[in-house]
XYZ file of C-alpha atoms in Angstrom:
202
model
C 0.090 0.017 -0.008
C 1.398 3.395 -0.962
C 0.893 6.399 1.135
C 0.320 9.789 -0.164
C 3.111 12.435 -0.236
C 2.103 15.099 2.047
C 4.638 17.928 3.001
C 4.391 19.260 6.276
C 5.016 22.890 7.162
C 8.441 24.670 6.475
C 10.602 24.601 9.341
C 12.273 27.766 10.885
C 15.337 29.287 8.948
C 18.635 28.085 10.218
C 21.401 30.499 11.569
C 23.562 32.228 8.751
C 26.691 30.356 8.025
C 30.221 32.037 8.540
C 31.535 34.305 5.611
C 33.403 32.524 2.978
C 37.024 33.478 1.951
C 37.454 36.697 -0.185
C 37.777 36.039 -3.890
C 40.605 37.169 -6.070
C 41.022 40.851 -7.231
C 39.362 41.466 -10.409
C 40.903 43.175 -13.439
C 41.504 47.081 -13.320
C 38.855 48.881 -14.994
C 39.530 51.522 -17.698
C 40.824 55.084 -16.552
C 38.150 57.573 -16.222
C 38.209 60.992 -17.947
C 40.491 63.777 -16.568
C 38.810 66.118 -14.133
C 38.835 69.911 -14.670
C 41.982 71.795 -13.639
C 41.788 73.212 -10.124
C 42.402 76.830 -9.270
C 46.011 78.252 -9.162
C 47.438 78.134 -5.804
C 48.737 81.361 -3.924
C 52.391 82.639 -4.796
C 54.903 81.287 -2.518
C 57.183 83.379 -0.413
C 60.102 85.060 -2.438
C 63.367 83.122 -1.842
C 66.462 84.615 -0.334
C 68.879 86.605 -2.723
C 71.472 84.540 -4.134
C 75.307 85.468 -3.619
C 76.806 88.175 -5.777
C 78.558 86.738 -8.734
C 82.432 87.317 -9.364
C 83.355 90.551 -11.079
C 83.711 90.129 -14.818
C 87.004 90.567 -16.538
C 87.978 94.373 -17.445
C 87.064 95.142 -20.890
C 89.554 96.676 -23.429
C 90.697 100.176 -23.117
C 88.716 102.466 -25.639
C 90.586 104.659 -28.350
C 92.210 108.000 -27.041
C 89.807 110.896 -27.639
C 90.563 113.924 -29.389
C 92.703 116.632 -27.568
C 91.247 119.838 -28.840
C 93.631 122.068 -26.966
C 96.613 120.435 -28.772
C 95.864 123.049 -31.379
C 97.082 125.991 -29.151
C 99.618 128.699 -30.170
C 101.580 131.154 -28.313
C 103.855 133.946 -29.539
C 105.388 137.051 -27.889
C 107.498 140.074 -28.372
C 110.190 139.981 -25.766
C 112.869 142.190 -27.440
C 110.783 145.436 -27.155
C 111.136 147.965 -29.945
C 109.223 150.934 -31.237
C 105.891 150.614 -33.090
C 104.705 153.540 -34.976
C 100.949 153.234 -34.828
C 98.738 154.275 -37.725
C 95.198 155.470 -37.140
C 93.638 152.611 -38.996
C 95.942 150.097 -36.905
C 99.478 148.613 -36.979
C 99.905 144.911 -36.384
C 102.305 143.768 -33.495
C 105.122 141.430 -34.639
C 105.393 138.466 -32.183
C 108.606 136.564 -33.063
C 109.534 135.202 -29.662
C 108.883 132.140 -27.641
C 106.622 130.732 -30.218
C 104.830 127.591 -29.663
C 103.051 126.765 -33.113
C 101.100 123.483 -33.593
C 100.502 121.905 -36.931
C 97.133 123.589 -36.932
C 98.276 127.167 -36.563
C 100.995 128.867 -38.678
C 102.679 132.298 -38.706
C 103.572 134.440 -41.575
C 107.139 135.490 -42.270
C 106.608 138.956 -40.408
C 105.243 137.011 -37.255
C 102.266 139.276 -37.225
C 99.459 137.199 -38.761
C 98.696 133.665 -37.665
C 96.550 131.327 -39.915
C 94.144 128.831 -38.190
C 94.037 125.603 -40.240
C 91.394 123.739 -38.166
C 87.866 124.866 -37.839
C 86.554 125.225 -34.290
C 85.682 127.488 -31.417
C 88.754 129.322 -30.161
C 89.847 131.185 -27.029
C 92.094 134.178 -27.944
C 93.789 136.215 -25.434
C 96.462 139.124 -25.609
C 98.638 141.261 -23.537
C 100.431 144.653 -24.517
C 102.874 146.261 -21.960
C 104.160 149.630 -22.936
C 106.883 151.698 -21.165
C 104.632 154.752 -21.004
C 100.948 155.322 -21.111
C 99.288 155.530 -24.352
C 95.983 157.074 -25.582
C 95.690 154.368 -28.310
C 93.798 151.057 -28.392
C 94.335 147.310 -28.938
C 92.277 144.743 -30.612
C 92.263 141.382 -32.161
C 91.932 141.409 -35.956
C 90.304 138.437 -37.746
C 90.712 138.319 -41.649
C 91.634 141.943 -41.626
C 88.619 143.096 -39.551
C 88.930 144.401 -35.962
C 86.746 142.665 -33.443
C 84.773 144.969 -31.134
C 84.554 142.338 -28.403
C 88.239 142.236 -28.193
C 88.928 146.063 -28.180
C 90.412 148.082 -25.308
C 90.114 151.699 -26.143
C 90.649 153.716 -23.094
C 89.146 157.148 -22.372
C 92.435 157.825 -20.509
C 95.991 156.596 -21.372
C 96.986 153.139 -20.368
C 100.347 151.327 -20.471
C 98.910 147.823 -20.007
C 96.317 146.425 -22.295
C 94.741 142.912 -22.050
C 91.553 141.024 -23.162
C 90.299 137.611 -24.093
C 87.410 136.396 -26.280
C 85.655 133.299 -27.517
C 85.075 133.070 -31.243
C 84.286 130.458 -34.001
C 87.154 130.377 -36.675
C 87.050 128.404 -40.001
C 90.024 126.722 -41.467
C 92.033 129.517 -43.245
C 91.018 132.374 -41.018
C 93.815 134.711 -39.989
C 94.337 136.262 -36.420
C 96.463 139.379 -35.614
C 97.170 141.634 -32.638
C 96.710 145.352 -33.505
C 97.367 148.741 -32.056
C 95.175 151.525 -33.437
C 93.381 154.768 -32.895
C 95.771 157.586 -33.037
C 99.103 158.320 -34.754
C 101.782 157.785 -32.152
C 104.642 155.568 -30.953
C 104.396 152.638 -28.592
C 107.534 151.445 -26.975
C 107.147 147.924 -25.673
C 108.866 146.367 -22.605
C 112.376 144.903 -23.356
C 113.716 141.680 -21.916
C 110.231 140.875 -20.772
C 106.757 140.384 -22.363
C 106.158 143.511 -24.326
C 103.232 141.790 -26.148
C 101.827 138.278 -26.291
C 98.992 136.365 -28.070
C 97.494 132.992 -27.357
C 95.141 131.079 -29.636
C 93.477 128.039 -28.080
C 91.144 125.617 -29.818
C 88.262 124.523 -27.213
C 85.995 122.449 -29.638
């Protein structure tokens, strides 16, 4: 005799078993997209100044500049003598103690000096006579007396001097002249009776 299969009610769930062992690491997934750039960080503190480097080698010496005052002339009359002065002027001969550079030359009479270099010049002169004179003195350039160089006293003088600045061109001539009245000038003897200096400044 066969009995019918009749299931009884489900029994209560049993207690959870212990966790099994961790499985092996799976393969690395693909790299995700790069994230947006973050904001720039604050500037850091300035570092300390580094040590001073060694001094470099001295460079070569540059070329020598132009010496304008090398074009300077001097001439004097130290032997004295008598000068017969005409109203329109008489040039003073200056044959003594001459210093004449290549840029300035004298004529045979030593009363006219030619400037061979264009530039700005300082011209000074002195005249020393044994007696007072009512005549005047001046610098003559290219035959024309320069008012700015003139000494023409209201009363007589025995010593005359002046200096000027003037622009001269190559070929200009310079002389020292006595003028004003008919008369005679007697210059100092064995000293400077008259002198003339011509100096190029630029």
